[in-house]
Short mmCIF file of C-alpha atoms in Angstrom, two decimals:
data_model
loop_
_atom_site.label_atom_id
_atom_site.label_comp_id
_atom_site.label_asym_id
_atom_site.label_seq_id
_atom_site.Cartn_x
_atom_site.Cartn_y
_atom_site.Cartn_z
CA UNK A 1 81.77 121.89 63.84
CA UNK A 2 80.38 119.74 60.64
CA UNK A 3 76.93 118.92 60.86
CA UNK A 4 77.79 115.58 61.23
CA UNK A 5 79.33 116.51 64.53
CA UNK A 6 76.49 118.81 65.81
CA UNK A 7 74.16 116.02 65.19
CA UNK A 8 76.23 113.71 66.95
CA UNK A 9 76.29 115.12 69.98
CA UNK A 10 73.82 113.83 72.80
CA UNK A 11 72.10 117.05 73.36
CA UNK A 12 70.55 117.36 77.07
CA UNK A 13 66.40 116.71 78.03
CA UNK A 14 65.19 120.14 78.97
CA UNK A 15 62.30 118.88 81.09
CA UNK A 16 61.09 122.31 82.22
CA UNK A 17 59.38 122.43 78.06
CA UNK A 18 57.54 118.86 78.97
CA UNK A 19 56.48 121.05 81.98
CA UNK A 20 55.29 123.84 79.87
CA UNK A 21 53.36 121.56 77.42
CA UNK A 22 51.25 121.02 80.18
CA UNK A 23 49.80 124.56 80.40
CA UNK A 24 48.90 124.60 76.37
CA UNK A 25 46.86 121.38 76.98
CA UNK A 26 45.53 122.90 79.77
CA UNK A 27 44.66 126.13 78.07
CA UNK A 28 43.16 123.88 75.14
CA UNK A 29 40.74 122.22 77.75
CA UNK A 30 39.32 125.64 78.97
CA UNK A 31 38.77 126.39 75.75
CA UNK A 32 36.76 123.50 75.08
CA UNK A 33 34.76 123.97 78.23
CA UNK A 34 32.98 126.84 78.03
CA UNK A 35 31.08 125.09 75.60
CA UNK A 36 29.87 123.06 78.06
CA UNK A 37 30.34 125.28 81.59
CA UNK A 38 31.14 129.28 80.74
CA UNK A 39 31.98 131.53 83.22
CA UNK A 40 31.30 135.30 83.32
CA UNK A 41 32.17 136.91 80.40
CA UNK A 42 35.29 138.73 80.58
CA UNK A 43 36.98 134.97 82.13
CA UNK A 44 35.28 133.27 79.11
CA UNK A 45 36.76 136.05 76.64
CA UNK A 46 40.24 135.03 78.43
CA UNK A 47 39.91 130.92 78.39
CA UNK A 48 38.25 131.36 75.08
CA UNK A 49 41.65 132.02 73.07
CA UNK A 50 42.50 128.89 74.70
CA UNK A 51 43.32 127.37 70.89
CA UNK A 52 46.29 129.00 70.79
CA UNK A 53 47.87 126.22 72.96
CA UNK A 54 47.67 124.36 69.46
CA UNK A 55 49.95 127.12 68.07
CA UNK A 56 52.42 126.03 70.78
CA UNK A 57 52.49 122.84 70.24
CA UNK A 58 53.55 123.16 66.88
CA UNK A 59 56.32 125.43 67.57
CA UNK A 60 57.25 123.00 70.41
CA UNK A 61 56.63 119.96 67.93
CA UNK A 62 59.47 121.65 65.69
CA UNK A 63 62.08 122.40 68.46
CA UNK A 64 61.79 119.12 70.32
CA UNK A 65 62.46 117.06 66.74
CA UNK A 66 65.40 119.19 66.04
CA UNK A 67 66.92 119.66 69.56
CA UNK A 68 66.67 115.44 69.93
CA UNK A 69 67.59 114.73 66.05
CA UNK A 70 70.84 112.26 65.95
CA UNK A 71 72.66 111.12 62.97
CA UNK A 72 72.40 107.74 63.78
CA UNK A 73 68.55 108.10 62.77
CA UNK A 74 67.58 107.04 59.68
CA UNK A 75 64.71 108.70 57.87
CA UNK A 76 62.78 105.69 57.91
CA UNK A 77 63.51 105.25 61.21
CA UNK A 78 62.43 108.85 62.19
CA UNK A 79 59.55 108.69 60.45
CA UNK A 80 58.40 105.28 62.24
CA UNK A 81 58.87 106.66 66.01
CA UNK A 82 56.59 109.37 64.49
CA UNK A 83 53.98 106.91 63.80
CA UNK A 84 54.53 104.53 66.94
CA UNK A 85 54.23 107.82 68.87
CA UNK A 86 51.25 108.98 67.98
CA UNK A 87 48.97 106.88 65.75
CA UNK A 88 48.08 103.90 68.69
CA UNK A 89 46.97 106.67 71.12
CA UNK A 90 45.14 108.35 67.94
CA UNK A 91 43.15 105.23 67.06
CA UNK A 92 41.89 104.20 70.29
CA UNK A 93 40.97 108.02 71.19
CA UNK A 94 38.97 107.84 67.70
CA UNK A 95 37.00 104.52 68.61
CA UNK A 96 36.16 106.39 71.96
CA UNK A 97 35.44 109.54 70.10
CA UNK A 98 32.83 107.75 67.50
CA UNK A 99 29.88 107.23 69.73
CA UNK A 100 29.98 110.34 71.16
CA UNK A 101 30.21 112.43 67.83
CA UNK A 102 28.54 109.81 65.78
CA UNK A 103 25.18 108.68 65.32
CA UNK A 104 22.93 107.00 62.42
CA UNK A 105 19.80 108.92 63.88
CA UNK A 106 21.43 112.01 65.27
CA UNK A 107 19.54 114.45 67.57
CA UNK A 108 19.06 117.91 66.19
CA UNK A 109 19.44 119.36 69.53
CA UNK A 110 22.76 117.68 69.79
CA UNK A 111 24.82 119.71 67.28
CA UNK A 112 27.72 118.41 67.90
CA UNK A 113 26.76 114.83 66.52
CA UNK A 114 27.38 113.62 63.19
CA UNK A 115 25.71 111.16 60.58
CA UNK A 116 27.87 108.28 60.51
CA UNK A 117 30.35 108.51 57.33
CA UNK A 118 32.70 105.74 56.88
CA UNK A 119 34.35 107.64 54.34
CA UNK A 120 35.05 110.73 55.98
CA UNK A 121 35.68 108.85 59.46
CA UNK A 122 37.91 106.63 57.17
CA UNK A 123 40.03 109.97 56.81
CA UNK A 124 40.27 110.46 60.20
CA UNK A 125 41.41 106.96 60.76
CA UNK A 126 45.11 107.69 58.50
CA UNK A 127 44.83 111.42 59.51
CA UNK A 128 43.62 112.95 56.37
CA UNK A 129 40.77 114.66 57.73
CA UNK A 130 42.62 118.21 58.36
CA UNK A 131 43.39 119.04 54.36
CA UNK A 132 39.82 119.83 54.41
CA UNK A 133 38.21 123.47 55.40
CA UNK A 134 34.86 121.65 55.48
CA UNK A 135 34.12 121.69 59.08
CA UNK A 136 32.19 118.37 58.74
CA UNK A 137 35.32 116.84 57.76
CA UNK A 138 38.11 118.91 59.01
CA UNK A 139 37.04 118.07 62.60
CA UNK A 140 35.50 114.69 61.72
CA UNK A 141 36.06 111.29 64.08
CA UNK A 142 38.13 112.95 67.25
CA UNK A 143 37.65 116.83 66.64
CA UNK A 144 41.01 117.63 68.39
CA UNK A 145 42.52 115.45 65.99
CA UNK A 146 43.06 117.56 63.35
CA UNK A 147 46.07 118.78 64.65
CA UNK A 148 47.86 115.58 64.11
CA UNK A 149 46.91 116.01 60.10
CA UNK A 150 49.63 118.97 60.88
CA UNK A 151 51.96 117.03 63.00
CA UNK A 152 51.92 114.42 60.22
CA UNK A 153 52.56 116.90 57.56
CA UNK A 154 55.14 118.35 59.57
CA UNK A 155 56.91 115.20 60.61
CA UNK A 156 57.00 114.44 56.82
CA UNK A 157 58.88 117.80 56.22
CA UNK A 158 61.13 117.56 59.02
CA UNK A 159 64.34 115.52 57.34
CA UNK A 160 64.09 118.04 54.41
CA UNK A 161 63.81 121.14 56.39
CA UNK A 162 66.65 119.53 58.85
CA UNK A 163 68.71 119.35 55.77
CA UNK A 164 68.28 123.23 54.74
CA UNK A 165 69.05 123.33 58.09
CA UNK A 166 72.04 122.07 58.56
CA UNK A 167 73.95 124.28 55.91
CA UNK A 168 73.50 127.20 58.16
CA UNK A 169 74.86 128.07 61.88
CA UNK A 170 73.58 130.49 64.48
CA UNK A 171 73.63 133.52 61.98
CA UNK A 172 71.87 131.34 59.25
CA UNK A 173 69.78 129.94 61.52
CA UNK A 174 68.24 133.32 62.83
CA UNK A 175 68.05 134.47 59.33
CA UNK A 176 65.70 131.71 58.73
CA UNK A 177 63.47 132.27 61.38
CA UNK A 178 63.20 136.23 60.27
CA UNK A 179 62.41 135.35 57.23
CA UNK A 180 59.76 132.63 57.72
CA UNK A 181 58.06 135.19 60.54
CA UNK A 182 57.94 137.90 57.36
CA UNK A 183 56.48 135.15 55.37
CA UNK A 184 53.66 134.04 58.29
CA UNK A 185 52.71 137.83 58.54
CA UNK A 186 52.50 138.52 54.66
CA UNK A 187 50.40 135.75 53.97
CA UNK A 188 48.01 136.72 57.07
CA UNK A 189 47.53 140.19 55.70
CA UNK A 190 47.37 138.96 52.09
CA UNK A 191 44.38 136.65 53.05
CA UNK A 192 43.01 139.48 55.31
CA UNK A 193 42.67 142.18 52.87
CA UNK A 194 41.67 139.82 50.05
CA UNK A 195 38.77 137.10 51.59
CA UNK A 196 37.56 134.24 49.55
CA UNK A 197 40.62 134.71 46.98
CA UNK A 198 42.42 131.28 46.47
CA UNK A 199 45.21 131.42 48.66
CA UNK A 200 42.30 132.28 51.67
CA UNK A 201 41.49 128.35 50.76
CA UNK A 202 45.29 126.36 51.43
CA UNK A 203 44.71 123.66 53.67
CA UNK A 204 45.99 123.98 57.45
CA UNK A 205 49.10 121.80 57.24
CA UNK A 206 50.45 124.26 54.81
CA UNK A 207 49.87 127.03 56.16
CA UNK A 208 50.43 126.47 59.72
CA UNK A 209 54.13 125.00 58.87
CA UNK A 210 55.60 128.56 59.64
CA UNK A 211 55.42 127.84 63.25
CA UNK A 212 57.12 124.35 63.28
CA UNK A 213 59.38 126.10 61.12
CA UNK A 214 60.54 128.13 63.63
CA UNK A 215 60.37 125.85 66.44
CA UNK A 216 62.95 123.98 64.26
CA UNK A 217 65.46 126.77 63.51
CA UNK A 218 65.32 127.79 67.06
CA UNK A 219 66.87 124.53 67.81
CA UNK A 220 68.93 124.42 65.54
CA UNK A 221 70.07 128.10 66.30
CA UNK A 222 70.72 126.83 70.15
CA UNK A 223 72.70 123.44 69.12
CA UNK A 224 74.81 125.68 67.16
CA UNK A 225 75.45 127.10 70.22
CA UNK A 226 73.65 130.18 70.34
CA UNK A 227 72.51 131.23 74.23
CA UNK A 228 70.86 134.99 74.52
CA UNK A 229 70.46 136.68 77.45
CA UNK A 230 66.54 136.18 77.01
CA UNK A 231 65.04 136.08 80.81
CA UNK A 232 62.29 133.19 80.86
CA UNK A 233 59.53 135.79 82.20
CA UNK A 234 59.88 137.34 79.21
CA UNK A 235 59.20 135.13 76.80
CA UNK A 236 56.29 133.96 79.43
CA UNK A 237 55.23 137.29 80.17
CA UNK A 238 54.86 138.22 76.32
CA UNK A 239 52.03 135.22 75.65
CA UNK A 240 50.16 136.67 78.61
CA UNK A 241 50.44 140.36 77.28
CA UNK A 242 49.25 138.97 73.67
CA UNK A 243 46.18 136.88 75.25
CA UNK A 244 45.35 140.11 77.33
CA UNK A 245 45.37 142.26 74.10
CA UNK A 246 43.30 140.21 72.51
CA UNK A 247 40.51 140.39 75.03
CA UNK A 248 40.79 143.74 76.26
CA UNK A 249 41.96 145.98 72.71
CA UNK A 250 38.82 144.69 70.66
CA UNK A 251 36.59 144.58 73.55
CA UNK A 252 37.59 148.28 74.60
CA UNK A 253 39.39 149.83 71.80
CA UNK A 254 36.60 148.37 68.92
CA UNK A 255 37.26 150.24 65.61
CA UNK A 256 40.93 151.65 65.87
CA UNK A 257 43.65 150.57 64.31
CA UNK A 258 45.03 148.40 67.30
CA UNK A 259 42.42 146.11 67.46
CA UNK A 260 42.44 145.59 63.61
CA UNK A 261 46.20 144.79 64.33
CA UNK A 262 46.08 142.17 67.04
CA UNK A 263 43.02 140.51 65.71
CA UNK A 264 44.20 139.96 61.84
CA UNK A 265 47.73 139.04 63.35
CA UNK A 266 46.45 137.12 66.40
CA UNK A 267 48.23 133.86 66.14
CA UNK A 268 51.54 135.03 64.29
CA UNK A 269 51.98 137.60 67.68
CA UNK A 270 51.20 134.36 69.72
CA UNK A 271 53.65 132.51 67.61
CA UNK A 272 56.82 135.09 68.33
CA UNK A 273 55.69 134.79 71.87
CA UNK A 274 55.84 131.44 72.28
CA UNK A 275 59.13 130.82 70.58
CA UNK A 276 60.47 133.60 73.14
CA UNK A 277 59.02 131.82 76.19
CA UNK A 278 60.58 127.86 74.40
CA UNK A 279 63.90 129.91 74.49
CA UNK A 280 63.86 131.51 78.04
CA UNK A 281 62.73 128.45 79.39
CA UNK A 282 65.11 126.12 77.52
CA UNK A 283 68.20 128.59 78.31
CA UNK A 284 67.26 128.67 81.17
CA UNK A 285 67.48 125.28 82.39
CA UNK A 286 70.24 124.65 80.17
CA UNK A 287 72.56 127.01 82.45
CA UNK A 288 71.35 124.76 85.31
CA UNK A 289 69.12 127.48 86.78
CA UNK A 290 65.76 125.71 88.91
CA UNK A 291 62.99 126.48 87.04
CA UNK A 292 59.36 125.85 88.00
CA UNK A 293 58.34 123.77 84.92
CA UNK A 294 61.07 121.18 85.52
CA UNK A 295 59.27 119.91 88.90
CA UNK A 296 58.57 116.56 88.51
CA UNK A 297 55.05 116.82 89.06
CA UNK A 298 54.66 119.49 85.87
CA UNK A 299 56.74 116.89 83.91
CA UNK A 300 54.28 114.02 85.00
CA UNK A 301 51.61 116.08 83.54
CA UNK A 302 53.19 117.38 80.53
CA UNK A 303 53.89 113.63 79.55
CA UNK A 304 50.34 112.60 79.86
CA UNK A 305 49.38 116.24 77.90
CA UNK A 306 48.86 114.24 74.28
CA UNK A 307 46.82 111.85 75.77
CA UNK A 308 44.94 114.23 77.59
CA UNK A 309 44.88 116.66 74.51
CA UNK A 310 43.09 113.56 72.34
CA UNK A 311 40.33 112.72 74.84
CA UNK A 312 39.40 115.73 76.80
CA UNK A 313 37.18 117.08 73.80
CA UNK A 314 35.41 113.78 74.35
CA UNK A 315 34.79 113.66 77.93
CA UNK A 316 33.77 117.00 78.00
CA UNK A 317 31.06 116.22 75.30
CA UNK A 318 29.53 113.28 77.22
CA UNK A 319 28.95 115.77 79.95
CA UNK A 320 27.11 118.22 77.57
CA UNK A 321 25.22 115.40 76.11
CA UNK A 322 24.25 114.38 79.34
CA UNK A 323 23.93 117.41 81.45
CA UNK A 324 23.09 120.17 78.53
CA UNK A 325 24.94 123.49 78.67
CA UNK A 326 25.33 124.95 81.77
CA UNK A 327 24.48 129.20 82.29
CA UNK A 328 27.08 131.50 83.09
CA UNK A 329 28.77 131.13 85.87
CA UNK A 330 32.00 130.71 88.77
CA UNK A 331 30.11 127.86 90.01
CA UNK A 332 30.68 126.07 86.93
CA UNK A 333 34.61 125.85 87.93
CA UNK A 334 33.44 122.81 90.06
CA UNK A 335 32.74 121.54 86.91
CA UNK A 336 36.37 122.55 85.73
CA UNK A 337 37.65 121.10 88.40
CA UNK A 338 35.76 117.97 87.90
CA UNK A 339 36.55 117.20 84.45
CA UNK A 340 39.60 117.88 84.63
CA UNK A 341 40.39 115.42 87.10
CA UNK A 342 38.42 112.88 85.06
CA UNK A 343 40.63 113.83 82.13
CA UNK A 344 43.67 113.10 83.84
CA UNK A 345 42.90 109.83 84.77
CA UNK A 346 41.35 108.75 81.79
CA UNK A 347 45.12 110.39 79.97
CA UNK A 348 47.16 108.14 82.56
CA UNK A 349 45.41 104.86 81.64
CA UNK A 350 45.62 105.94 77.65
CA UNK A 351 49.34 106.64 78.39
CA UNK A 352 50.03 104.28 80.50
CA UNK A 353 48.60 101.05 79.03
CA UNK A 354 48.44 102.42 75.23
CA UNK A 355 50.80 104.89 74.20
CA UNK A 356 53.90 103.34 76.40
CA UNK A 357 53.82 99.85 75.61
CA UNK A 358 52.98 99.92 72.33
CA UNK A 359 55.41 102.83 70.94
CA UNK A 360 58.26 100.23 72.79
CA UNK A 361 57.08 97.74 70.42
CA UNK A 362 56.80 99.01 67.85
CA UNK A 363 60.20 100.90 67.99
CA UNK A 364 61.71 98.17 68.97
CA UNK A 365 60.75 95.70 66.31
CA UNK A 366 62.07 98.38 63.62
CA UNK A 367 65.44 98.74 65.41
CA UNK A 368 65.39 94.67 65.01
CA UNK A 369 64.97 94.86 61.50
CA UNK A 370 67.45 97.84 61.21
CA UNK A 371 70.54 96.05 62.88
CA UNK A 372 69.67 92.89 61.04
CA UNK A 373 69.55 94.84 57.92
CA UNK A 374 73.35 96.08 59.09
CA UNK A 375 74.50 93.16 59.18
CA UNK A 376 73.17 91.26 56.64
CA UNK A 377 74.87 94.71 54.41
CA UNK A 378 77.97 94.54 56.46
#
């Protein structure tokens, strides 16, 4: 088949990797807790390489795009539905996120808090703020938000990588994704062995792209038609095993050669793994097997993950401000518990009465203008 074809094609929903979006959101907010409520150590070690639900996303950002991409989509059109998706949910999460982050007095105690700049906030607001390393502004306005700096820099990529795309077919495809893996672990040893040197200073969005890279060509790869035998457990299984390494091989094995290995190459050994566990799962479901992820009450969740992902840092900060950190403990998974019922809600009204409505809107009102525009030209 042409391209033209392939993108034609209505290509299925695979609901079970809405499902599993959940669990990297939900991995994200442990993370982020144990600021606030830690648990005994060797837990905290665990939920504390909770940020590598952000490396998931991405490689889930890239292989949603591609798997949905039609040719009936303009660019401009793609690129709008970017924006409708995610900037109304952004802004109003920001306005949330300023009082809590933000102060023009702020309490030394409260490190966490800011001195109001309307020029670095005013990066935040167009989603500028993560070509910065500078802490101050890199997780300025919402501090989760500096993922969508990516996003946006990916989503701006995505018609020109889809293009490079497109000239290749299963073979290509996995050819790709060898090479850009080879090019994600080069660079990380190449910054590891030589600190401070100028490539150890290229912004996020570039050097992050590897994993929506592959995300991308693994679509691609599977609308081509390639299914491999690839078990969902295993791909599932092999994120665990990485997490576990992490903890256990520095904390255990400190010194050897092992622990150098999985700590300099951390997040391109979570990358692999998670584009092994997007293609079990999608597979999976694809040959009409059950699976877990696709039950409709994962799905509910992994719709409302974004908005939970953009205000859960928030919530859990009012807490802290309020309620100071708490000490060590399993106790504090009441406090879990609590907050993350809290974030939920507060997600479902965000989604609900934000995000929904006005991404309709605003798509809407650009298809307008594009069928007028077609036939006005025809």
């Amino acid at each position: 088949m042409t391209t033209t074809e392939i993108l034609s094609q209505r290509m299925p929903r695979i609901d079970a990797l809405t499902g599993l979006r959940w669990y990297a959101a939900f991995f994200v907010f442990t993370f982020h807790m144990l600021v606030f409520a830690p648990l005994p150590p060797l837990a905290s070690a665990f939920l504390g390489e909770g940020f590598y639900g952000v490396t998931f996303f991405f490689v889930l950002s890239g292989f949603v795009l591609t798997w949905s991409a039609s040719a009936k989509v303009s660019q401009s059109t793609f690129y709008w539905r970017r924006f409708a998706r995610v900037w109304p949910s952004h802004i109003v999460a920001l306005l949330v996120a300023i009082p809590v982050f933000y102060s023009f007095d702020p309490n030394p105690a409260q490190t966490w808090v800011k001195p109001v700049s309307l020029g670095v906030l005013a990066l935040s607001v167009v989603l500028l703020q993560g070509w910065s390393l500078n802490p101050t502004i890199l997780f300025s306005g919402n501090p989760a938000a500096w993922t969508l700096t990516c996003e946006a820099f990916f989503y701006a990529l995505h018609p020109y990588i889809s293009r490079l795309l497109g000239r290749m077919r299963v073979r290509g495809s996995l050819i790709f994704m060898i090479v850009v893996v080879a090019i994600a672990f080069a660079f990380r040893a190449l910054t590891a062995s030589s600190p401070g040197e100028w490539f150890s200073l290229i912004p996020l969005p570039v050097t992050r792209v590897t994993e929506f890279a592959l995300g991308m060509a693994l679509a691609w790869a599977m609308r081509c038609g390639w299914r491999p035998r690839v078990p969902a457990w295993v791909g599932l299984t092999s994120i665990v095993a990485v997490l576990v390494a992490l903890v256990l091989i520095p904390r255990y094995r400190a010194g050897g050669i092992p622990a150098l290995l999985v700590t300099t190459f951390s997040n391109e050994l979570i990358t692999v793994a998670c584009v092994l566990a997007i293609l079990g799962v999608a597979v999976r479901s694809l040959s009409g097997r059950p699976s877990v992820f696709a039950h409709r009450f994962h799905v509910r969740l992994g719709e409302l993950s974004f908005a939970f992902y953009l205000v859960h840092a928030t919530i859990m900060y009012v807490f802290l401000s309020i309620f100071g950190s708490q000490p060590a403990s399993w106790l504090n998974l009441l406090w879990f518990a609590l907050l993350l019922a809290l974030d939920i809600a507060v997600a479902a009204a965000l989604h609900h009465f934000v995000q929904r409505p006005i991404e309709k809107r605003l798509r809407r009102w650009k298809d307008t203008r594009a069928n007028r525009s077609a036939l006005v030209s025809g």
